[in-house]
Tab-separated table of C-alpha atoms in Angstrom:
chain	number	residue	atom	x	y	z
A	2	MET	CA	38.348	58.206	-67.200
A	3	TYR	CA	34.693	57.134	-67.076
A	4	SER	CA	32.376	56.941	-69.969
A	5	PHE	CA	28.958	58.313	-68.965
A	6	THR	CA	26.935	55.567	-70.166
A	7	GLY	CA	23.628	54.884	-68.508
A	8	ASN	CA	23.220	56.075	-64.967
A	9	GLU	CA	25.447	53.374	-63.235
A	10	TYR	CA	28.062	55.959	-62.757
A	11	ILE	CA	25.620	57.903	-60.458
A	12	GLU	CA	25.091	54.873	-58.236
A	13	LYS	CA	28.707	54.326	-58.118
A	14	ALA	CA	29.629	57.766	-57.289
A	15	VAL	CA	26.976	58.061	-54.537
A	16	GLU	CA	27.830	54.589	-53.028
A	17	ASN	CA	31.629	55.317	-53.095
A	18	TYR	CA	31.985	59.009	-52.151
A	19	SER	CA	28.879	60.186	-50.411
A	20	ASP	CA	30.099	59.150	-46.860
A	21	ALA	CA	33.373	61.159	-47.453
A	22	MET	CA	31.454	64.105	-48.776
A	23	LEU	CA	28.865	64.031	-45.978
A	24	ASN	CA	31.617	63.908	-43.369
A	25	ALA	CA	33.517	66.738	-44.948
A	26	ALA	CA	30.480	68.811	-45.166
A	27	TYR	CA	29.375	68.030	-41.606
A	28	SER	CA	32.859	69.069	-40.292
A	29	ILE	CA	32.144	72.513	-41.997
A	30	LEU	CA	28.448	72.972	-41.187
A	31	LYS	CA	27.998	71.029	-38.060
A	32	SER	CA	24.574	70.008	-39.109
A	33	THR	CA	23.689	66.746	-40.616
A	34	ALA	CA	20.645	68.151	-42.543
A	35	ASP	CA	22.746	71.019	-44.210
A	36	ALA	CA	25.418	68.615	-44.934
A	37	GLU	CA	22.934	66.321	-46.802
A	38	ASP	CA	21.845	69.356	-48.768
A	39	VAL	CA	25.228	70.358	-49.667
A	40	VAL	CA	26.294	66.920	-50.885
A	41	GLN	CA	23.178	66.588	-52.980
A	42	GLU	CA	24.037	69.978	-54.560
A	43	ALA	CA	27.736	68.844	-55.095
A	44	PHE	CA	26.523	65.742	-56.910
A	45	LEU	CA	24.166	67.864	-59.037
A	46	LYS	CA	27.137	69.933	-60.154
A	47	TYR	CA	28.908	66.554	-60.857
A	48	ILE	CA	25.973	65.488	-63.175
A	49	ARG	CA	25.673	69.022	-64.897
A	50	LYS	CA	29.462	69.323	-65.532
A	51	ARG	CA	30.379	65.630	-66.164
A	52	PRO	CA	34.026	66.225	-65.713
A	53	VAL	CA	36.765	63.898	-66.808
A	54	PHE	CA	38.858	62.259	-64.344
A	55	ASN	CA	42.233	60.548	-64.320
A	56	SER	CA	41.393	57.998	-61.525
A	57	ASP	CA	38.939	57.113	-58.712
A	58	GLU	CA	41.101	59.109	-56.359
A	59	HIS	CA	40.910	62.172	-58.505
A	60	GLU	CA	37.181	61.906	-58.846
A	61	LYS	CA	36.888	61.657	-54.983
A	62	ALA	CA	39.093	64.708	-54.561
A	63	TRP	CA	37.096	66.758	-57.036
A	64	LEU	CA	33.750	65.700	-55.395
A	65	ILE	CA	35.208	66.687	-51.836
A	66	ARG	CA	36.560	69.917	-53.231
A	67	VAL	CA	33.055	70.874	-54.621
A	68	THR	CA	31.373	69.744	-51.391
A	69	ILE	CA	33.675	71.944	-49.261
A	70	ASN	CA	33.324	74.978	-51.570
A	71	THR	CA	29.459	74.486	-51.668
A	72	ALA	CA	29.445	74.190	-47.860
A	73	LYS	CA	31.574	77.376	-47.418
A	74	ASP	CA	28.998	79.008	-49.798
A	75	MET	CA	26.163	78.000	-47.652
A	76	LEU	CA	27.956	79.347	-44.537
A	77	LYS	CA	28.450	82.657	-46.281
A	78	SER	CA	24.869	82.719	-47.469
A	79	SER	CA	22.886	85.765	-46.454
A	80	GLU	CA	20.616	83.695	-44.301
A	81	ARG	CA	23.611	82.754	-42.125
A	82	LYS	CA	25.205	86.068	-42.281
A	83	ASN	CA	22.249	87.390	-40.422
A	84	LEU	CA	22.737	84.998	-37.638
A	85	PRO	CA	24.902	86.114	-34.797
A	86	ILE	CA	27.483	83.446	-35.426
A	87	CYS	CA	30.384	83.048	-33.149
A	88	GLU	CA	32.339	79.787	-32.340
A	89	ASP	CA	30.609	79.576	-28.976
A	90	ILE	CA	27.060	79.846	-30.242
A	91	LEU	CA	27.934	77.389	-33.044
A	92	TYR	CA	29.324	75.026	-30.483
A	93	ASN	CA	25.740	74.974	-28.887
A	94	GLN	CA	24.154	74.252	-32.311
A	95	ILE	CA	25.985	71.024	-32.726
A	96	ASP	CA	23.334	68.282	-33.133
A	97	GLU	CA	22.771	67.140	-29.618
A	98	SER	CA	22.442	63.537	-30.609
A	99	GLN	CA	26.158	63.680	-31.718
A	100	LYS	CA	27.498	64.991	-28.492
A	101	THR	CA	29.242	62.844	-25.963
A	102	ALA	CA	31.290	63.478	-22.850
A	103	ASN	CA	34.693	64.602	-23.579
A	104	SER	CA	34.068	64.356	-27.325
A	105	VAL	CA	36.839	64.698	-29.611
A	106	LEU	CA	34.361	65.786	-32.269
A	107	GLU	CA	33.274	68.665	-29.965
A	108	CYS	CA	36.825	69.927	-29.839
A	109	VAL	CA	37.211	69.743	-33.590
A	110	PHE	CA	33.918	71.661	-33.971
A	111	ASN	CA	35.176	74.402	-31.574
A	112	LEU	CA	38.087	75.092	-34.038
A	113	GLU	CA	37.746	77.831	-36.559
A	114	GLU	CA	36.525	76.703	-39.937
A	115	LYS	CA	39.902	77.075	-41.650
A	116	TYR	CA	41.675	74.718	-39.180
A	117	ARG	CA	38.635	72.285	-38.825
A	118	ILE	CA	38.484	71.308	-42.556
A	119	ILE	CA	42.281	70.730	-42.762
A	120	ILE	CA	42.222	68.718	-39.442
A	121	HIS	CA	39.369	66.746	-41.072
A	122	LEU	CA	41.005	65.968	-44.301
A	123	TYR	CA	44.220	65.095	-42.665
A	124	TYR	CA	42.949	62.792	-39.806
A	125	TYR	CA	39.825	61.410	-41.291
A	126	GLU	CA	40.499	61.155	-44.926
A	127	GLU	CA	44.252	60.697	-44.358
A	128	TYR	CA	45.316	63.124	-47.250
A	129	SER	CA	48.745	64.326	-47.399
A	130	LEU	CA	49.361	68.031	-46.947
A	131	LYS	CA	50.035	68.291	-50.646
A	132	GLU	CA	46.739	66.526	-51.456
A	133	ILE	CA	44.956	68.987	-49.103
A	134	ALA	CA	46.642	71.920	-50.763
A	135	SER	CA	45.336	70.781	-54.093
A	136	ILE	CA	41.909	70.029	-52.758
A	137	LEU	CA	41.456	73.437	-50.969
A	138	GLN	CA	43.669	75.249	-53.678
A	139	LEU	CA	45.820	76.797	-50.964
A	140	PRO	CA	49.595	77.029	-50.818
A	141	LEU	CA	51.213	74.044	-49.360
A	142	ALA	CA	52.825	76.170	-46.615
A	143	THR	CA	49.336	77.593	-45.549
A	144	VAL	CA	48.089	74.110	-45.132
A	145	GLY	CA	51.006	73.121	-42.982
A	146	THR	CA	50.708	76.232	-40.890
A	147	ARG	CA	46.980	75.827	-40.398
A	148	LEU	CA	47.460	72.034	-39.623
A	149	SER	CA	50.033	72.971	-36.939
A	150	ARG	CA	47.934	75.631	-35.328
A	151	GLY	CA	44.929	73.534	-35.418
A	152	ARG	CA	46.712	70.725	-33.591
A	153	LYS	CA	48.147	73.050	-31.089
A	154	ILE	CA	44.733	74.335	-30.227
A	155	LEU	CA	43.361	70.815	-30.109
A	156	LYS	CA	46.197	69.714	-27.892
A	157	THR	CA	45.079	72.457	-25.370
A	158	MET	CA	41.500	71.554	-25.590
A	159	LEU	CA	42.167	67.917	-25.068
A	160	LYS	CA	44.467	68.596	-22.231
A	161	GLY	CA	47.030	66.104	-23.656
A	162	GLU	CA	44.660	63.346	-23.522
A	163	PHE	CA	45.484	61.964	-26.969
A	164	ASP	CA	48.442	62.012	-29.179
A	165	LEU	CA	48.106	64.162	-32.123
B	28	MET	CA	43.556	55.225	-28.670
B	29	THR	CA	45.098	57.945	-30.761
B	30	PHE	CA	43.306	61.233	-31.592
B	31	LYS	CA	42.817	59.947	-35.181
B	32	GLU	CA	41.170	56.663	-34.159
B	33	LYS	CA	38.911	58.500	-31.583
B	34	TYR	CA	37.982	61.237	-34.105
B	35	LYS	CA	37.081	58.634	-36.769
B	36	GLU	CA	35.107	56.545	-34.294
B	37	GLU	CA	33.081	59.555	-33.184
B	38	LEU	CA	32.443	61.006	-36.738
B	39	SER	CA	31.547	57.713	-38.047
B	40	ASP	CA	28.798	57.398	-35.372
B	41	THR	CA	27.209	60.591	-36.885
B	42	ARG	CA	23.773	59.592	-38.233
B	43	PHE	CA	22.554	60.965	-41.466
B	44	SER	CA	19.265	60.112	-43.117
B	45	GLU	CA	18.657	56.427	-43.480
B	46	ASN	CA	17.513	56.805	-47.122
B	47	PHE	CA	20.038	59.523	-48.120
B	48	LYS	CA	21.952	57.398	-50.608
B	49	GLY	CA	18.636	56.080	-52.233
B	50	ASN	CA	17.089	59.508	-52.330
B	51	THR	CA	20.194	61.047	-53.802
B	52	VAL	CA	20.541	58.381	-56.561
B	53	SER	CA	16.937	58.992	-57.419
B	54	LEU	CA	17.453	62.761	-57.458
B	55	LEU	CA	20.445	62.589	-59.575
B	56	THR	CA	18.996	60.025	-62.029
B	57	GLN	CA	16.172	62.337	-62.632
B	58	ALA	CA	18.563	65.153	-63.159
B	59	ALA	CA	20.553	63.161	-65.473
B	60	GLU	CA	17.594	62.061	-67.567
B	61	ARG	CA	16.537	65.694	-68.010
B	62	LYS	CA	20.032	66.492	-69.150
B	63	ASP	CA	20.206	63.415	-71.525
B	64	ASN	CA	16.760	64.493	-73.045
B	65	VAL	CA	18.358	67.822	-74.037
B	66	PHE	CA	21.190	65.855	-75.557
B	67	MET	CA	18.946	63.570	-77.388
B	68	THR	CA	16.928	66.404	-78.927
B	69	SER	CA	20.279	68.003	-80.101
B	70	LYS	CA	21.208	64.569	-81.483
B	71	ARG	CA	18.077	64.300	-83.625
B	72	LYS	CA	18.703	67.761	-84.971
B	73	PHE	CA	22.234	66.795	-85.548
B	74	ILE	CA	21.298	63.776	-87.596
B	75	LYS	CA	19.137	65.901	-89.811
B	76	THR	CA	21.841	68.391	-90.272
B	77	VAL	CA	24.402	65.667	-91.004
B	78	ALA	CA	22.142	64.437	-93.835
B	79	LEU	CA	21.755	67.838	-95.282
B	80	VAL	CA	25.497	68.536	-95.148
B	81	ALA	CA	26.296	65.180	-96.564
B	82	ALA	CA	23.977	66.095	-99.526
B	83	ILE	CA	25.784	69.385	-99.985
B	84	ILE	CA	29.251	67.646	-99.787
B	85	MET	CA	28.194	65.165	-102.481
B	86	THR	CA	26.986	67.909	-104.639
B	87	LEU	CA	29.952	70.240	-104.173
B	88	SER	CA	32.585	67.359	-103.808
B	89	LEU	CA	34.120	69.051	-100.897
B	90	SER	CA	35.798	67.148	-98.020
B	91	ALA	CA	33.942	66.790	-94.689
B	92	PHE	CA	36.971	68.483	-93.017
B	93	ALA	CA	36.493	71.703	-95.009
B	94	MET	CA	32.885	71.847	-93.933
B	95	ILE	CA	33.509	71.728	-90.262
B	96	SER	CA	32.469	74.965	-88.400
B	97	PHE	CA	33.754	75.295	-84.948
B	98	LEU	CA	32.417	77.203	-81.979
B	99	SER	CA	34.979	79.777	-80.785
B	100	SER	CA	36.747	79.082	-77.457
B	101	ALA	CA	34.765	82.080	-76.011
B	102	ASP	CA	31.399	80.245	-77.224
B	103	VAL	CA	32.545	77.393	-75.136
B	104	ALA	CA	33.314	79.258	-72.089
B	105	THR	CA	29.871	81.013	-72.405
B	106	HIS	CA	28.246	77.519	-72.833
B	107	PHE	CA	29.704	76.582	-69.298
B	108	GLY	CA	28.374	80.031	-67.972
B	109	ASN	CA	31.718	81.754	-67.551
B	110	LYS	CA	31.270	85.243	-69.046
B	111	GLU	CA	34.644	86.437	-67.544
B	112	LEU	CA	36.532	83.625	-69.102
B	113	ALA	CA	34.725	84.106	-72.486
B	114	VAL	CA	35.907	87.817	-72.535
B	115	LEU	CA	39.376	86.657	-71.913
B	116	PHE	CA	39.291	84.101	-74.789
B	117	GLU	CA	37.784	86.913	-77.030
B	118	LYS	CA	40.664	89.245	-76.260
B	119	SER	CA	43.184	86.420	-77.182
B	120	ASP	CA	44.978	86.359	-80.500
B	121	PHE	CA	45.489	82.588	-80.147
B	122	GLU	CA	46.010	80.727	-83.415
B	123	PRO	CA	44.194	77.413	-83.321
B	124	GLU	CA	46.350	74.270	-84.053
B	125	THR	CA	44.954	71.038	-85.148
B	126	ILE	CA	46.596	67.566	-84.861
B	127	LYS	CA	45.077	64.829	-87.152
B	128	GLY	CA	45.248	61.131	-86.015
B	129	GLU	CA	44.059	58.116	-87.609
B	130	ASP	CA	40.574	58.224	-86.209
B	131	TYR	CA	40.196	61.625	-84.444
B	132	SER	CA	41.365	65.108	-84.918
B	133	VAL	CA	42.043	67.412	-82.032
B	134	THR	CA	42.026	71.318	-82.495
B	135	PHE	CA	43.638	73.249	-79.626
B	136	MET	CA	41.383	76.422	-79.702
B	137	GLY	CA	42.649	78.637	-77.122
B	138	THR	CA	43.996	79.173	-73.649
B	139	ALA	CA	43.612	81.868	-70.841
B	140	GLN	CA	44.862	82.290	-67.494
B	141	GLY	CA	44.595	84.596	-64.644
B	142	GLU	CA	43.458	85.195	-61.154
B	143	ASN	CA	39.757	85.483	-60.141
B	144	ILE	CA	38.299	84.032	-63.242
B	145	CYS	CA	35.383	83.104	-61.373
B	146	GLU	CA	33.469	79.852	-61.024
B	147	ILE	CA	34.033	76.951	-62.933
B	148	ASN	CA	33.258	73.216	-62.228
B	149	GLY	CA	31.436	74.526	-59.091
B	150	ILE	CA	34.617	75.856	-57.680
B	151	THR	CA	35.029	79.574	-56.997
B	152	THR	CA	38.793	80.226	-56.926
B	153	ASN	CA	40.941	83.130	-56.336
B	154	GLU	CA	43.999	81.091	-57.365
B	155	GLY	CA	45.624	81.374	-60.664
B	156	ARG	CA	44.339	78.963	-63.210
B	157	THR	CA	44.897	78.012	-66.729
B	158	TYR	CA	42.069	77.203	-69.015
B	159	ALA	CA	42.451	75.380	-72.302
B	160	VAL	CA	39.721	74.751	-74.905
B	161	TYR	CA	39.941	71.792	-77.422
B	162	ALA	CA	37.594	70.529	-80.146
B	163	VAL	CA	37.631	66.728	-80.804
B	164	TYR	CA	35.973	65.240	-83.851
B	165	ARG	CA	36.068	61.950	-85.879
B	166	ASN	CA	37.838	62.207	-89.205
B	167	ASP	CA	35.137	60.165	-90.900
B	168	GLY	CA	32.573	62.810	-90.131
B	169	THR	CA	30.504	60.693	-87.788
B	170	ALA	CA	29.244	62.430	-84.678
B	171	LEU	CA	30.574	62.046	-81.214
B	172	ASP	CA	28.176	61.359	-78.400
B	173	ILE	CA	28.554	63.001	-75.078
B	174	LEU	CA	27.283	59.707	-73.583
B	175	ASP	CA	30.375	58.035	-74.789
B	176	GLY	CA	32.563	60.649	-72.965
B	177	ASN	CA	35.565	62.485	-74.227
B	178	PRO	CA	37.753	60.141	-76.272
B	179	ILE	CA	40.909	62.244	-76.053
B	180	HIS	CA	42.498	63.260	-72.738
B	181	ILE	CA	45.073	66.273	-72.611
B	182	ILE	CA	47.389	66.795	-69.812
B	183	PRO	CA	50.280	69.320	-69.161
B	184	VAL	CA	53.657	67.782	-68.746
B	185	SER	CA	57.258	69.182	-68.588
B	186	ASP	CA	60.376	67.455	-69.538
B	187	GLY	CA	62.537	66.567	-66.519
B	188	GLN	CA	59.393	66.281	-64.421
B	189	ARG	CA	57.356	63.419	-63.599
B	190	ILE	CA	54.502	62.710	-65.871
B	191	ASN	CA	51.915	63.559	-63.150
B	192	THR	CA	53.754	66.498	-61.672
B	193	LEU	CA	51.637	69.250	-63.162
B	194	THR	CA	48.505	67.305	-62.961
B	195	SER	CA	49.037	66.771	-59.222
B	196	TYR	CA	48.207	70.381	-58.627
B	197	GLY	CA	44.597	69.567	-59.693
B	198	MET	CA	42.725	69.487	-63.099
B	199	SER	CA	39.367	68.883	-64.349
B	200	ALA	CA	37.591	68.978	-67.625
B	201	SER	CA	34.018	69.791	-68.789
B	202	CYS	CA	32.608	68.493	-72.076
B	203	PHE	CA	29.751	69.034	-74.355
B	204	VAL	CA	28.895	68.001	-77.878
B	205	LYS	CA	27.410	70.340	-80.550
B	206	ASP	CA	27.026	69.261	-84.056
B	207	GLY	CA	28.873	66.014	-83.526
B	208	ILE	CA	32.081	67.998	-82.302
B	209	LEU	CA	32.989	67.499	-78.735
B	210	TYR	CA	34.252	70.554	-76.918
B	211	ALA	CA	36.281	70.192	-73.799
B	212	MET	CA	37.319	72.951	-71.402
B	213	TYR	CA	40.246	72.000	-69.177
B	214	ASP	CA	40.900	73.659	-65.908
B	215	TYR	CA	44.607	73.281	-64.961
B	216	THR	CA	46.666	74.702	-62.255
B	217	ASP	CA	48.345	78.216	-63.434
B	218	LEU	CA	50.645	76.776	-65.903
B	219	LYS	CA	52.101	80.273	-66.655
B	220	ALA	CA	53.300	80.451	-63.098
B	221	PHE	CA	55.958	77.757	-64.059
B	222	THR	CA	58.261	80.258	-65.736
B	223	ASP	CA	61.391	78.254	-65.694
B	224	ILE	CA	60.066	75.158	-67.546
B	225	ASP	CA	58.663	74.535	-70.898
B	226	ILE	CA	55.222	72.918	-70.923
B	227	SER	CA	53.683	70.701	-73.464
B	228	LEU	CA	50.060	69.512	-73.544
B	229	MET	CA	49.994	65.748	-74.505
B	230	ALA	CA	46.858	64.364	-76.050
B	231	PHE	CA	46.072	60.695	-75.929
B	232	GLU	CA	43.140	58.441	-75.946
B	233	SER	CA	41.239	58.627	-72.520
B	234	SER	CA	40.827	54.811	-72.436
B	235	VAL	CA	44.566	54.608	-71.648
B	236	SER	CA	46.098	56.021	-68.449
B	237	PRO	CA	48.595	58.755	-68.723
B	238	SER	CA	51.328	56.308	-67.372
B	239	LYS	CA	50.605	53.826	-70.135
B	240	ALA	CA	50.424	56.404	-72.941
B	241	LEU	CA	53.477	58.389	-71.968
B	242	THR	CA	56.950	57.527	-70.740
B	243	THR	CA	60.092	59.308	-69.780
B	244	ASN	CA	62.981	58.664	-72.131
B	245	GLU	CA	66.665	58.447	-71.058
B	246	LYS	CA	67.053	62.244	-71.703
B	247	GLY	CA	64.314	62.850	-69.143
B	248	GLU	CA	61.861	63.984	-71.871
B	249	ILE	CA	58.205	62.992	-71.644
B	250	VAL	CA	57.321	61.191	-74.911
B	251	PHE	CA	54.715	58.656	-75.997
B	252	ALA	CA	55.338	55.159	-75.077
B	253	ASP	CA	56.626	52.816	-77.722
B	254	ASP	CA	53.768	50.299	-77.191
B	255	TYR	CA	50.985	52.973	-77.134
B	256	ASN	CA	49.376	53.088	-80.613
B	257	GLY	CA	46.396	55.439	-80.033
B	258	PHE	CA	45.992	59.128	-80.801
B	259	LYS	CA	49.221	61.065	-80.285
B	260	GLY	CA	49.218	64.946	-80.089
B	261	GLU	CA	51.529	67.379	-78.464
B	262	PHE	CA	50.651	71.124	-78.400
B	263	SER	CA	53.045	73.614	-76.883
B	264	LEU	CA	51.691	76.129	-74.295
B	265	LYS	CA	52.349	79.525	-75.998
C-alpha cells in the first residue's frame, strides 16, 4: 500500500503505468488524442479517490480498469452516438500515421470492441484470463469465449500468416 | 515472428504526444494540490475542534473514546457521491462492531451488496459487489492525516481458501479523514455470492503485506501470523 506523501506517487504512477493505459485506451478508441484524454481523466479519478492497493500489480490493474471504463464511456457519449459508427467506418478513422501494409494492428482494430480489448490485454499486457476477468469484471467463461472468437476472426483476417 | 510479437511491435510504434507524461504529471500535481488545500483547511478546523474538545474532556473528566462521534455509513457513501449506496446503508440494520488494538481502533460500520449499485472508484458496474465501511482512529485521540494513508487494511478471507483467493476477484478502497477519523469504503467482489463458505474480514496494518500478516494453520484456517505484532482484527461478514 502506498502512503500518499508529497506528489512523488503521481510521478511514479505516470511513469510506470501511463504507457499501458495509453495503449489500452488506444486499442478501444483508435485515436491517440482521445486515448490521451481518457488516460488523464483516469489519473484524475486516481487522484480524487486515492484508493488503497495491495501491490504495484493491483494498482496497475485498477488504473487499466478505470481507463477501459472511461474509454467505453467516451465511446458511448452522445457526441459519438450521433456519428454513423460502424466497424468499416471506424477502420478508416484509424490514425493514418499508424497504418502499415498488412498491419496486425489494423486487423485487431477491425475486431468488435468486446473482442479487441480482450485480445489487447491478453497479447500485449500478457494478463491471464482470470486477471482479465477481474479487470473487466466479466465472468471467466465470457472472457474465454470472447478471446477464442476474437482469435478465430483474427486468424481469418491474417490468412494464417501468424500463429495465434 | 508470432502474432504477439508483431502486435506488440506495431502498437509500440504508436506515437503519442511527446510531452504527454510531463503534461500529465503537471496536471495531476495541480489537481492534488487543490485537493490537499481542502484537506489542510479541514485540518486547521480540526485542530481548533480538538482543542475545544480536549478542554471539555478535561472539564467533564470523560474519556476521549466516549466523545467520538462517527459519521454514518450512509454519510460515507454520500461523501463519495454514491446516493444509491447511501440508501442501501440507511436501510440496513447493521450493528457496528469495534475492535481496539494497542494504537488504533477499527469500527466496522456497515456493509451492503447488490447489483447495479452504480459508479464507485470510477467504475460503473452491473456486477454484484459488496461494499464495507470502516472507521479507523487512534486510541490516544490524535488525528489521523489522509496524507499518511490508511493505516489499517481490511481484506476478506475464508478458511480453506488461499489468503488472496477472495481479493483476487478485485477490490479497492477509498478513504477520507473527517475530524481526525479516517473513513474507508472498501469495494469487494460480491461476497454474499459465496454461499457455501464463511467469510471473515481481517484487519491488519497496511504497512505489512497480507502474506506477512496472515498465515494458514494446519487446519486450513487463516489466522494472524505468529511473528506479526501489529493491529489484529477479525470481523465476520453477517
